[in-house]
Coordinates of C-alpha atoms in Angstrom, one line a residue:
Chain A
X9 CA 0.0 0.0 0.0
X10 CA 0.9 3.4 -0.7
X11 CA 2.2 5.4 2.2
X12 CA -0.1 7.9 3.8
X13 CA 1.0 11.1 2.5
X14 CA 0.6 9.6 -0.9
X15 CA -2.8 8.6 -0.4
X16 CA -3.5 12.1 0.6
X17 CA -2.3 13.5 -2.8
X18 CA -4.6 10.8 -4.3
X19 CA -7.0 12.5 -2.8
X20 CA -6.2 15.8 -3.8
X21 CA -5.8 15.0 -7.3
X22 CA -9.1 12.9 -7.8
X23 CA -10.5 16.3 -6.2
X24 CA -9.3 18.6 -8.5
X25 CA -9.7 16.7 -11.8
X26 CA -13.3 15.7 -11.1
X27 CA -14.8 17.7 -8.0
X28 CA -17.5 16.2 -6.4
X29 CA -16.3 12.2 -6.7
X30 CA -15.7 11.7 -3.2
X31 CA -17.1 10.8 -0.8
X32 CA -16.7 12.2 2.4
X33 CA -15.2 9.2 5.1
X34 CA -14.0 9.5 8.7
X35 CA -9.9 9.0 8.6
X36 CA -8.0 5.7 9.7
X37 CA -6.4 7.6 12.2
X38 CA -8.5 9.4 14.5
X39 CA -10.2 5.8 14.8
X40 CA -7.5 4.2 16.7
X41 CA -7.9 0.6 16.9
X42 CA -8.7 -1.1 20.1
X43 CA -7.1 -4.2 20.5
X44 CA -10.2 -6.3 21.5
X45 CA -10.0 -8.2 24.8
X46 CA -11.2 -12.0 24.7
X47 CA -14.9 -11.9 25.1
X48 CA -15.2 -8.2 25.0
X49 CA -17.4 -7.2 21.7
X50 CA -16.6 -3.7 20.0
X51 CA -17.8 -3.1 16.9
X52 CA -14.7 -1.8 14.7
X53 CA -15.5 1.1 12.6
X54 CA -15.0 -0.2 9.3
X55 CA -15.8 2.8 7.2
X56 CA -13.0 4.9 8.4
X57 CA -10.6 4.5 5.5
X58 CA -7.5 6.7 3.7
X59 CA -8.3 5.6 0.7
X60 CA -10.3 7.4 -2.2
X61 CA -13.6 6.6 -1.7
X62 CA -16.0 7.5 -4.9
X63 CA -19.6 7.7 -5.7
X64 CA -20.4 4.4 -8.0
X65 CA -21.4 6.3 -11.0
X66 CA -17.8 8.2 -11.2
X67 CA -16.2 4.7 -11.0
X68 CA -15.3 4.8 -15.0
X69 CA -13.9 8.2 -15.2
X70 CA -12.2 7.8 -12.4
X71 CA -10.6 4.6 -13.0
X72 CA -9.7 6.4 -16.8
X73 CA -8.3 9.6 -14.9
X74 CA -6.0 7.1 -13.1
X75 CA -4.8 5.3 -15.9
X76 CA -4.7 8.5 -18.5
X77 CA -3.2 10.9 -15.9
X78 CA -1.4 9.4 -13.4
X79 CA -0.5 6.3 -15.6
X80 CA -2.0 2.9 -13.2
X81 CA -2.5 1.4 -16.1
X82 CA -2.7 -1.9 -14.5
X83 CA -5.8 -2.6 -12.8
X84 CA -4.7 -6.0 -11.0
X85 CA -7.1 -6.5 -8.1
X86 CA -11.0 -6.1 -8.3
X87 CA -12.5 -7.5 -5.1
X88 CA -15.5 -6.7 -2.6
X89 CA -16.2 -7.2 1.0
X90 CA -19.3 -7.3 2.8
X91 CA -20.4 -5.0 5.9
X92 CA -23.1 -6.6 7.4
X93 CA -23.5 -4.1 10.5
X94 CA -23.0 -1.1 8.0
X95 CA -25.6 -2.6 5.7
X96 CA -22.7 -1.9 3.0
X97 CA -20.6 -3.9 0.3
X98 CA -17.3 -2.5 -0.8
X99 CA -15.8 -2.7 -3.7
X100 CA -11.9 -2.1 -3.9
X101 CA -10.0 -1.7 -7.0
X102 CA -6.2 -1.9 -6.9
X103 CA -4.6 0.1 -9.6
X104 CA -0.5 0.0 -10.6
X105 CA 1.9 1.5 -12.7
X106 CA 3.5 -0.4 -15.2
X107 CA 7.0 1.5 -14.4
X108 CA 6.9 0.4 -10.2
X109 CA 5.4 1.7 -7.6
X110 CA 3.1 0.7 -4.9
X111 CA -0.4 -0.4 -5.8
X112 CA -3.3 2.1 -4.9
X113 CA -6.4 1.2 -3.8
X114 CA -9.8 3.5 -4.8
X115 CA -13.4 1.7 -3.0
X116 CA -16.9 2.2 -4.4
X117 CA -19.7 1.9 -1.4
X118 CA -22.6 0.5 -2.5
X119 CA -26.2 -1.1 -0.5
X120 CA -26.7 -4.8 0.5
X121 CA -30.0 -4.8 -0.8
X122 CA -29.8 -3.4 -4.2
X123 CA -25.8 -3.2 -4.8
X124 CA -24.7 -2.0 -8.1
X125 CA -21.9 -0.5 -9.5
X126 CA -20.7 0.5 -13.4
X127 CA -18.4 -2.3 -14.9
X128 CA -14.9 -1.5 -16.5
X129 CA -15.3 -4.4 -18.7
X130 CA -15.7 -1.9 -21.6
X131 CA -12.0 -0.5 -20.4
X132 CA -10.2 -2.9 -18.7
X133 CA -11.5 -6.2 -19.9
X134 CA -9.5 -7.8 -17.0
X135 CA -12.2 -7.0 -15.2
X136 CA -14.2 -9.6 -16.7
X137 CA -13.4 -12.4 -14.3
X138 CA -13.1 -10.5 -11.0
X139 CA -16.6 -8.8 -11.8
X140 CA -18.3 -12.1 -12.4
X141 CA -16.5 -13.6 -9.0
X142 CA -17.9 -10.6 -7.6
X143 CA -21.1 -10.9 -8.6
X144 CA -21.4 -14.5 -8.0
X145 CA -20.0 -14.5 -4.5
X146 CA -21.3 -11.4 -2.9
X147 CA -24.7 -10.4 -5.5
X148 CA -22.6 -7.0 -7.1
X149 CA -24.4 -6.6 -10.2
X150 CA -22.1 -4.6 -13.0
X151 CA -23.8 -2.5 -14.8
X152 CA -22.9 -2.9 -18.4
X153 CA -20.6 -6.3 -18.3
X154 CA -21.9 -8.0 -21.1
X155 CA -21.7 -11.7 -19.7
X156 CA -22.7 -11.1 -16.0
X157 CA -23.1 -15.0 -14.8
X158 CA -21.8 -17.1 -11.8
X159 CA -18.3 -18.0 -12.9
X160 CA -17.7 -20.8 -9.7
X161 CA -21.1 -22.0 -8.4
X162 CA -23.5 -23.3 -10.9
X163 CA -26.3 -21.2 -12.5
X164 CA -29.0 -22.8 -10.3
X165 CA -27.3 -21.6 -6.9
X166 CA -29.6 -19.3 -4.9
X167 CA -27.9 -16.7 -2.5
X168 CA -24.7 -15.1 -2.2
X169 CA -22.1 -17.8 -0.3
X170 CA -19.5 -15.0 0.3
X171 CA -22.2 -12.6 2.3
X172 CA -21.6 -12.4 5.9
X173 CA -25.6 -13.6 6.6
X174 CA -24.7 -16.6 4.2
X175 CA -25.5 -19.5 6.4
X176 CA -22.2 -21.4 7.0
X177 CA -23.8 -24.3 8.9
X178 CA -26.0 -27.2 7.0
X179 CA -26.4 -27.1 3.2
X180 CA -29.8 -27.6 1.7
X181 CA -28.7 -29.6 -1.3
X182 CA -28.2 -32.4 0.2
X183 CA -31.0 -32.3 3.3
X184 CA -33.4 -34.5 1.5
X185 CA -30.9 -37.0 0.9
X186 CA -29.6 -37.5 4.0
X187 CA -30.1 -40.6 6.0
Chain B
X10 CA -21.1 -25.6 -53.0
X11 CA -20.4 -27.4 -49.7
X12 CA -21.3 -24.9 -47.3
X13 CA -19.6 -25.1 -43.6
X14 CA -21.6 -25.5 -40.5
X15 CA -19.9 -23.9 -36.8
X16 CA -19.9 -26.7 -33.9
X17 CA -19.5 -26.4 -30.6
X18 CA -17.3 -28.5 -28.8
X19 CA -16.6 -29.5 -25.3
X20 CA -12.7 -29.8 -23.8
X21 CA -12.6 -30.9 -20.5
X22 CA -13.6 -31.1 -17.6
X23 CA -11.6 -34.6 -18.0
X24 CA -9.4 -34.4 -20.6
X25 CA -5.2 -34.6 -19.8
X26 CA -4.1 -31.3 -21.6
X27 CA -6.1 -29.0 -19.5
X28 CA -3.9 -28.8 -16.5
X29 CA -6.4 -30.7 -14.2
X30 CA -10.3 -29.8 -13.9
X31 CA -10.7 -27.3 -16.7
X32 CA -13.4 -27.0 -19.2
X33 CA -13.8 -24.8 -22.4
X34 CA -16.3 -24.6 -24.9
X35 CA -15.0 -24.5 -27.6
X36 CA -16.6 -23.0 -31.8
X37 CA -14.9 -24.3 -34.5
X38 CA -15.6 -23.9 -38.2
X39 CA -13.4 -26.7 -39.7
X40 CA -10.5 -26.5 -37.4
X41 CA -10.0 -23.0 -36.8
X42 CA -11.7 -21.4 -33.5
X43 CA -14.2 -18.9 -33.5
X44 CA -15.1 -18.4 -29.9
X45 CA -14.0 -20.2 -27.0
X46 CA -15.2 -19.6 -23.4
X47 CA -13.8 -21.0 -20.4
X48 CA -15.6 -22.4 -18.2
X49 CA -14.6 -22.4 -14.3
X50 CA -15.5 -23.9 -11.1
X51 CA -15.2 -28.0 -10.6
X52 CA -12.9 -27.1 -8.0
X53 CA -13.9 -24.3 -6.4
X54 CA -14.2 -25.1 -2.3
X55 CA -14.6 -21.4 -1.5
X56 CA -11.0 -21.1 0.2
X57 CA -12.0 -17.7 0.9
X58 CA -14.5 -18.3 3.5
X59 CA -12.5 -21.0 4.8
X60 CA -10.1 -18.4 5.7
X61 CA -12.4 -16.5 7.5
X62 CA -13.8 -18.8 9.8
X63 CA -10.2 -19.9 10.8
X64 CA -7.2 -18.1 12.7
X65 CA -4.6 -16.7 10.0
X66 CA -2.1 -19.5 10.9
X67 CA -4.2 -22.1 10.0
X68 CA -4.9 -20.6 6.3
X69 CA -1.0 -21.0 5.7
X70 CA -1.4 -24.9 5.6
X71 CA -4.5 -24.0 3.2
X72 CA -2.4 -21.6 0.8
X73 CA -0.4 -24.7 0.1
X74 CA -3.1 -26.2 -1.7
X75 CA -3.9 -22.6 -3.5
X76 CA -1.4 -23.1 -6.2
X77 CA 0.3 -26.9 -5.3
X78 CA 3.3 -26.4 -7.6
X79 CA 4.6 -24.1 -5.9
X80 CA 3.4 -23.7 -2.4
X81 CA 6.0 -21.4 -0.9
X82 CA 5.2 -18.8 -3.1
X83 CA 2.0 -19.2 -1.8
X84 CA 3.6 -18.8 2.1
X85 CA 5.2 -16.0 1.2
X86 CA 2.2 -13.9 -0.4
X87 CA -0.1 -14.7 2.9
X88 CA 3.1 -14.5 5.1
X89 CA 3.6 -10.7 3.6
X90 CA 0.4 -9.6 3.8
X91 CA 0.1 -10.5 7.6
X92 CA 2.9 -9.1 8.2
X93 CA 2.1 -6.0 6.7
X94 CA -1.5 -5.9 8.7
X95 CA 0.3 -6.9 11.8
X96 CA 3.4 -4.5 11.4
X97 CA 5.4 -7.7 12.1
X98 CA 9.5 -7.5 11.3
X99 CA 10.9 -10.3 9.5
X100 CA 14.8 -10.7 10.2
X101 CA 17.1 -10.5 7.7
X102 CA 17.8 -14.2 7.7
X103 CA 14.6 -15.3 7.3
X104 CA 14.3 -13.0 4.6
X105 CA 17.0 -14.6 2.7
X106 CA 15.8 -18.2 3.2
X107 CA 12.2 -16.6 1.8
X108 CA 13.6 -15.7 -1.1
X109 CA 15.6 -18.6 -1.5
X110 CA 12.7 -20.9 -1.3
X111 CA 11.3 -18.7 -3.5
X112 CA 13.7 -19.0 -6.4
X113 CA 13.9 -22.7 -6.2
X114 CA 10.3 -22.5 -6.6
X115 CA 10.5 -20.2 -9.7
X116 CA 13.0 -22.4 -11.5
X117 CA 11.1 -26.0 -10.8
X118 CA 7.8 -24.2 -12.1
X119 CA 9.2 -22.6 -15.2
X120 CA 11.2 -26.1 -15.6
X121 CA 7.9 -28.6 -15.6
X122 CA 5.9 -25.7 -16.9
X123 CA 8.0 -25.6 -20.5
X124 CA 7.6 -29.6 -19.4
X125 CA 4.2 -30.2 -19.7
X126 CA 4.1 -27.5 -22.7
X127 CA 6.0 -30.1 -24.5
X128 CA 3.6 -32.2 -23.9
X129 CA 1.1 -30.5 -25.1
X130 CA 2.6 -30.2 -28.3
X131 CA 2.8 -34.4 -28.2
X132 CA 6.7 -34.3 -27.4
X133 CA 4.9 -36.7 -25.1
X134 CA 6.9 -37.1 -21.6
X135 CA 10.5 -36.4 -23.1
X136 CA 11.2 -32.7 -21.9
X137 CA 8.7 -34.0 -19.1
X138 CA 11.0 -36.3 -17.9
X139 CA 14.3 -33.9 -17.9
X140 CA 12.2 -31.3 -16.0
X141 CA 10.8 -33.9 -13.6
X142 CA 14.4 -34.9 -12.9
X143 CA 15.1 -31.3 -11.5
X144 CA 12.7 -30.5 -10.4
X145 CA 12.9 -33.8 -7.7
X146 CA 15.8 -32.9 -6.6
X147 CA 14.5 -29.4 -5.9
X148 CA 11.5 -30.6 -4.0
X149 CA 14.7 -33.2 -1.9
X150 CA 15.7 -30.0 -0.7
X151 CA 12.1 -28.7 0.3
X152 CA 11.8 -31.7 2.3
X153 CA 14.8 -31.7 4.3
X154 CA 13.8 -27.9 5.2
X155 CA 9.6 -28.2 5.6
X156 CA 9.6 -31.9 5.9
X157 CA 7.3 -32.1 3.2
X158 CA 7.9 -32.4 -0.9
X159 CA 4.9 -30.0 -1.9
X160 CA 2.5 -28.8 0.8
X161 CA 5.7 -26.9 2.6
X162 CA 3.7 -25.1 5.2
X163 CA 6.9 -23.5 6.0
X164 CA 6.2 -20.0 6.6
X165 CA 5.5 -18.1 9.8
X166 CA 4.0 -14.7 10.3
X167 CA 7.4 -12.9 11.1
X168 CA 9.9 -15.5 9.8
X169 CA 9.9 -19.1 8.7
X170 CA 9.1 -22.5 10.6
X171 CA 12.8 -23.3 11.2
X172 CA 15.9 -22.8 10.1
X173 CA 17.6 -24.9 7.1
X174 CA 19.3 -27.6 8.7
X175 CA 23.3 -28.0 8.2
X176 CA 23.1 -30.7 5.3
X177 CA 20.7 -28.2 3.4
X178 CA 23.3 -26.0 1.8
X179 CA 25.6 -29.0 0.8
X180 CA 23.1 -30.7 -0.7
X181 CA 22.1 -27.0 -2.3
X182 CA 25.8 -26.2 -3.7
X183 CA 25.8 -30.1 -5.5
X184 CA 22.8 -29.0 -6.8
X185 CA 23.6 -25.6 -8.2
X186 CA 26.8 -27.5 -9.7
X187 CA 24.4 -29.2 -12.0
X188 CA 21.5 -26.4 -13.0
X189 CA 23.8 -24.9 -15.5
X190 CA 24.5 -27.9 -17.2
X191 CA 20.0 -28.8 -17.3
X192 CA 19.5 -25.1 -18.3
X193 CA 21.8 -25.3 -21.3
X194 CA 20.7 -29.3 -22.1
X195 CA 17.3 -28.1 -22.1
X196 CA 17.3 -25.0 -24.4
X197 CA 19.6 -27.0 -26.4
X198 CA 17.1 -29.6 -27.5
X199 CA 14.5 -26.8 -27.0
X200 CA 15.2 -23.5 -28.9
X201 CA 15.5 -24.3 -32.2
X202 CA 14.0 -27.8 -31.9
X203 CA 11.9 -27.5 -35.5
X204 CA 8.8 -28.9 -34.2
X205 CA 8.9 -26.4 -31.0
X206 CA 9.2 -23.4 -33.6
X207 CA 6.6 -24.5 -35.9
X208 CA 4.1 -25.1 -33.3
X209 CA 4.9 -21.7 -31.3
X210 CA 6.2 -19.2 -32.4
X211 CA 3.3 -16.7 -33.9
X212 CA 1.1 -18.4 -32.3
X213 CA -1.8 -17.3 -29.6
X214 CA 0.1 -13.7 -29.5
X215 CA -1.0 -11.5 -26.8
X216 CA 0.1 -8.1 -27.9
X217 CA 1.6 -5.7 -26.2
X218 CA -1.2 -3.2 -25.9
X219 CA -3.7 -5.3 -25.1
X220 CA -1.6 -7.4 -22.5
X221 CA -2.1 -4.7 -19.6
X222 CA -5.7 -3.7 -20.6
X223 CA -6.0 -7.6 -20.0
X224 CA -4.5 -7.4 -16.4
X225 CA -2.2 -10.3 -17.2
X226 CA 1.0 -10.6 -15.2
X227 CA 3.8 -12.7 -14.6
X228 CA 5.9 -14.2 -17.4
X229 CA 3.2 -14.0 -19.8
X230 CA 3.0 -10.0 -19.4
X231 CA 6.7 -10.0 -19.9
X232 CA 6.6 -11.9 -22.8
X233 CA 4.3 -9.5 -24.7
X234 CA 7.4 -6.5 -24.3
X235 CA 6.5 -5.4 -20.9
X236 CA 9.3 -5.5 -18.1
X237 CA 7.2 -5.9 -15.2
X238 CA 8.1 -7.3 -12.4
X239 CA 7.0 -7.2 -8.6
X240 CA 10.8 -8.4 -7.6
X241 CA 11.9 -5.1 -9.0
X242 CA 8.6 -2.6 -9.3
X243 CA 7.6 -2.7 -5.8
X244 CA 10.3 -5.0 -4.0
X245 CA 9.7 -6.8 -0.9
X246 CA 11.8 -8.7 1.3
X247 CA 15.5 -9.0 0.0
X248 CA 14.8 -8.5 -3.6
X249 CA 16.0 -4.9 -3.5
X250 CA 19.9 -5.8 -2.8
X251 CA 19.8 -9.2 -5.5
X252 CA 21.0 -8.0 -9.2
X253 CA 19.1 -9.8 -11.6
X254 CA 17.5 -8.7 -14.9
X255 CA 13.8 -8.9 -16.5
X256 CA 13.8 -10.8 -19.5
X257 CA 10.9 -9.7 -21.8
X258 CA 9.9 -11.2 -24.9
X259 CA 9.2 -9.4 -28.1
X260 CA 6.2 -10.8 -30.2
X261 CA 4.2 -11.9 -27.3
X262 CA 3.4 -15.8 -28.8
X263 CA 4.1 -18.8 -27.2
X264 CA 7.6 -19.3 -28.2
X265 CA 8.3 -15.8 -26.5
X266 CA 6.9 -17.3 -23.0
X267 CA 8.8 -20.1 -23.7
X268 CA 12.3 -18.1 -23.9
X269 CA 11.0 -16.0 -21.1
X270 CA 10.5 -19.3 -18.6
X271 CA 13.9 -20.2 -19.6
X272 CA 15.7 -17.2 -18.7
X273 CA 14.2 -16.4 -15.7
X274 CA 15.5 -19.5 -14.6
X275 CA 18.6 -18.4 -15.5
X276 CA 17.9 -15.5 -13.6
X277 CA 17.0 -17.3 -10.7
X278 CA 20.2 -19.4 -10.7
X279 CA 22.2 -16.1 -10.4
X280 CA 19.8 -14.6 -7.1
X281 CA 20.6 -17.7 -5.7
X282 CA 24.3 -17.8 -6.5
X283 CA 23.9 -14.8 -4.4
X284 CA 21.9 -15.9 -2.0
X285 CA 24.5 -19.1 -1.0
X286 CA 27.0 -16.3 -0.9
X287 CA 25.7 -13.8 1.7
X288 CA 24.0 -16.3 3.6
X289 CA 26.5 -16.5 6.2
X290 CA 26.7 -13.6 7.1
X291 CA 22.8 -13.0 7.7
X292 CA 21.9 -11.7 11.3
X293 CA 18.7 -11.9 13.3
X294 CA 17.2 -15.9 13.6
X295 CA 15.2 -17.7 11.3
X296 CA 12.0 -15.8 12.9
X297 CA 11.2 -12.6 15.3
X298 CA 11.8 -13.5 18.5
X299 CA 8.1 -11.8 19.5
X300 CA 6.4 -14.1 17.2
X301 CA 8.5 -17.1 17.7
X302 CA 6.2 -18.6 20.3
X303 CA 3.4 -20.8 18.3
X304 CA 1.0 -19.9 20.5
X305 CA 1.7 -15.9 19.8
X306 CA 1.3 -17.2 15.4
X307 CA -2.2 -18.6 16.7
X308 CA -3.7 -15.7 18.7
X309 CA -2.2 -12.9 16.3
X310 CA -4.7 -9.7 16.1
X311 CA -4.1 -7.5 14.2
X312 CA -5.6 -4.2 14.2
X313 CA -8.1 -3.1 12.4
X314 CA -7.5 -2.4 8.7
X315 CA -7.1 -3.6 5.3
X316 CA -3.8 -4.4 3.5
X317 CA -2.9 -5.6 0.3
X318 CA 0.0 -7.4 -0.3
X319 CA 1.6 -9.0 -3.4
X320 CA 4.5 -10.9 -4.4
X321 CA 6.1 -12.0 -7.9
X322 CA 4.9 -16.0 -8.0
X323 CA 6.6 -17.8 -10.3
X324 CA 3.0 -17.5 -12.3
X325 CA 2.1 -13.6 -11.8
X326 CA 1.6 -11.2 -9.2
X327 CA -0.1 -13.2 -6.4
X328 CA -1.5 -11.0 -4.0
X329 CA -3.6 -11.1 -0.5
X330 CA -6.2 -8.8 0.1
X331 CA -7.3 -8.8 4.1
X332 CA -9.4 -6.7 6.4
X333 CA -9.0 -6.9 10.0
X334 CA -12.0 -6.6 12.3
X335 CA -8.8 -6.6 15.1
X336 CA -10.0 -10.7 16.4
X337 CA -8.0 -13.9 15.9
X338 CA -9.7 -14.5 12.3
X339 CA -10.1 -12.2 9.1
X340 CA -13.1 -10.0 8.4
X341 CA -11.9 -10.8 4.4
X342 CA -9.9 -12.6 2.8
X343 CA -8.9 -12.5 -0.6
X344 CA -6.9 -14.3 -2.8
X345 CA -5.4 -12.4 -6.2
X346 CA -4.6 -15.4 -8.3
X347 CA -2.3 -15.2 -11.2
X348 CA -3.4 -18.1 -12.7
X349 CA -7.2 -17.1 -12.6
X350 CA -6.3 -13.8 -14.4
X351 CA -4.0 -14.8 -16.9
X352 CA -6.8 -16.7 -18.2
X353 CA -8.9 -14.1 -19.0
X354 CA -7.4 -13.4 -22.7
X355 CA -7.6 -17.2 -23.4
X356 CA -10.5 -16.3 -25.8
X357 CA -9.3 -13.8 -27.6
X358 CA -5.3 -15.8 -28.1
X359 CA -7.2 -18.9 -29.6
X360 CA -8.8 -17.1 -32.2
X361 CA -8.2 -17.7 -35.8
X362 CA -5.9 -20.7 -34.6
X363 CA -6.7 -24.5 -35.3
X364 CA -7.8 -26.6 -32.3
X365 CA -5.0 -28.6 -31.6
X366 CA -3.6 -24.8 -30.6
X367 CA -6.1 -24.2 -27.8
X368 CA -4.1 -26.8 -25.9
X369 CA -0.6 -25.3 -26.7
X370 CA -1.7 -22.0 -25.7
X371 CA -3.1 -22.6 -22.6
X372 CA -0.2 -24.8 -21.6
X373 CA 1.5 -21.6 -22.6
X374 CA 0.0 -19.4 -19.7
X375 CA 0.8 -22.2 -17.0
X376 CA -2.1 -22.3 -14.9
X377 CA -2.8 -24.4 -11.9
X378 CA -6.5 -25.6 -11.1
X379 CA -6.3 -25.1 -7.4
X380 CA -5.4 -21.9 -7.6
X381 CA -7.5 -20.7 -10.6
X382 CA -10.7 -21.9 -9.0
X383 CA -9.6 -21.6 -5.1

């Protein structure tokens, strides 16, 4: 990961070139981390990030300002994580520069009941995969990706395995069969 | 006037050129592809969510099986990305065995990688066989360090499991005696064997422009004129003080990878060389003292956060993607597989070419079902 005052340029910049793309998020550091004590339960404030976060529908002209502009023209790392508590999924994209460099990471926030986010496919069509993992593991419909299916469970699969509220325990494939 | 008719045809899930549980669908009119489409999954056991339900440590036995070839690569990658979370120090010995195990790696993959290419092309078991021979002895030396041939689990967060034990550089110098003399064998039967040449080179090019849009990395980026390279763009552990050069290729076909796999084991064979050399001299253990305990490795916390961490595997930038929710097990875990994303021009390389290249080509990108699939 980039270092911090890095970040903060990214920030700056993305500002600049297209105002209005960011979205306003509480910094890492004035959440400090708690160390949590066995049995103790605190929530950890998962939205408080460094990184860029953008509003879903800049995600394209964003991810073209970083490649155009600043030259990431790699885009290596397309992945999503769900906050249950926050009612949120997260996409992260990691972006690199061909010539070195750390990677950087920008985020899209998007809801858990209707998530959906622009695709890059028409771009980057490394996306492809990485968008249909996404969608097949945690529900992120890309808008625009022009072959949208499950690409590791079978087309008949109903729910999201990756989602936190996924049920881990029991599997209903094979509860009439069982002896 | 005959007319011709497309057909759609099915390669794999079963079939011994597809590098284990693979399956394409594949359109042909006559023999030349129109479309081909992968199609992924028979051995997808969610490794992800496995992670998360378990303590980091116990995902590093689990990365083994991520990409088996070449499972301290796979260490290292999770071992990095922990220790970034964590803010854990790795000592500078440990460091050097890392990327010692690490190069070994590189040159045993590229090695039965151009192996089983051969194959492909129905050289059937020949180069195999030289490959296999080296690649044994490599996986001798694995053993006598992890005590195990292929499922190392020999990385700790902070440093590695133990140090190499005294009969391990011995046995590593007799070996090094002999590379030279493979390497050269090898591309002496290889490079300008007719039959190599006429079934790879312009064939299933990836050109340059397209080869980053694609996000491919590893040796098949390189090959398509792009010097990329984690070891040098964004180097971790000792990489920074080893002098070694990025081969690239030039056209971007598969005769171009296949030159590329070779000289980065050359390449390899020289970090070593440097490796053996300095490795005296290294100071701090085999692991940090503060994480030495196995009971500290299975109740690590982090703090809260997310990291992303990547390394150069011998197949393409493997990285780890994790966020902390600051307990004993990861809020996410994700795993960046080269092999998974390499395969994503597949399509497009097979184009235009006759069937019996689909299987030369994808032996060409070097994948490996268990990590393509996870």
């Amino acid at each position: 990961m980039a270092d911090a005052s890095d970040v903060a340029e990214l920030r700056e910049r993305i500002e600049r070139a297209l105002p209005g793309t960011l979205v306003p998020t509480p910094s890492r550091a004035n959440t400090q981390a708690v160390p949590v004590k066995k049995g103790e339960q605190v929530a950890p404030n998962f939205l408080a990030t460094d990184d860029p976060v953008i509003t879903a529908d800049q995600l394209p002209n964003v991810a073209g300002y970083l490649r155009d502009t600043l030259g990431y023209e790699l885009l290596t790392n397309i992945t999503a994580t769900d906050y249950l508590a926050d009612g949120i999924i997260e996409m992260v994209y990691h972006f690199v520069r061909l010539n070195g460099g750390a990677p950087i990471a920008i985020k899209v926030r998007t809801s858990r009941e209707q998530p959906e986010v622009p695709s890059l496919t028409a771009e980057w069509p490394g996306a492809d995969f990485q968008e249909r993992e996404a969608f097949d593991l945690f529900g992120v419909v890309f808008r625009g990706h022009a072959n949208l299916r499950r690409i590791y469970m079978w087309d008949e699969f109903e729910g999201f395995p990756m989602r936190k509220d996924f049920p881990k325990q029991g599997d209903k494939y094979f509860e009439d069969t069982e002896e | 006037m005959p007319t011709s008719q497309e057909l759609q045809i099915n390669i794999g899930p079963q079939h011994p050129s597809t590098h284990g549980v693979f399956r394409m669908t594949v359109t042909v009119d006559g023999e030349t592809v129109v479309r081909l489409d992968p199609v992924f999954g028979y051995l997808h056991r969610n490794h992800e969510q496995l992670a998360e339900v378990s303590t980091y440590i116990q995902s590093m036995p689990y990365t083994d099986r991520l990409d088996y070839f070449n499972s301290m690569a796979s260490n290292y990658g999770l071992a990095l990305a922990v220790e970034k979370l964590a803010e854990i120090e790795v000592p500078q010995r440990a460091n050097y065995i890392r990327a010692l195990m690490n190069e070994l790696t590189r040159i045993l993959n590229h090695a039965t990688a151009i192996g089983f290419l051969l194959n492909d092309m129905g050289a059937w078991q020949t180069a195999l066989a030289f490959s296999m021979r080296e690649r044994e002895k490599i996986l001798d030396l694995f053993e006598m360090a992890s005590g195990a041939r292929m499922m190392c689990n020999y990385f700790r967060f902070g440093g590695i499991w133990r140090d190499l034990p005294p009969e391990f550089v011995p046995q590593l110098k007799q070996l090094m005696v002999g590379l030279p003399s493979f390497f050269d064998e090898f591309d002496k039967l290889l490079r300008e064997n007719e039959i190599l040449r006429a079934r790879s080179i312009n064939i299933g090019i990836l050109p340059k422009e397209l080869a980053a849009a694609y996000s491919v990395t590893g040796p098949v980026l390189r090959a398509s004129g792009i010097a990329y390279d984690i070891r040098k763009a964004e180097p971790y552990g000792i990489y920074g003080e080893l002098d070694f050069d990025v081969p690239i290729g030039s056209v971007g076909d598969v005769y171009d990878r296949y030159l590329v796999r070779i000289e980065e084991m050359r390449q390899s064979y020289r970090m070593i060389q440097q490796i053996i050399e300095r490795l005296p001299d290294t100071i701090g253990g085999h692991i940090n003292p503060k994480m030495a305990d196995i009971g500290k490795q299975k109740t690590l916390r982090p703090p809260v956060g997310d990291v992303y961490a990547r390394i150069e595997s011998p197949k393409g930038e493997l990285g780890f993607y994790l966020v902390s929710d600051g307990s004993e097990r990861p809020y996410r875990y994700k795993v960046r597989a080269p092999s998974f994303l390499n395969l994503t021009p597949l399509g497009d390389m097979c184009r235009g070419h006759r069937i019996a290249d689909v299987v030369v080509i994808l032996g060409s990108i070097d994948i490996v079902m268990g990590e393509v699939d996870r």
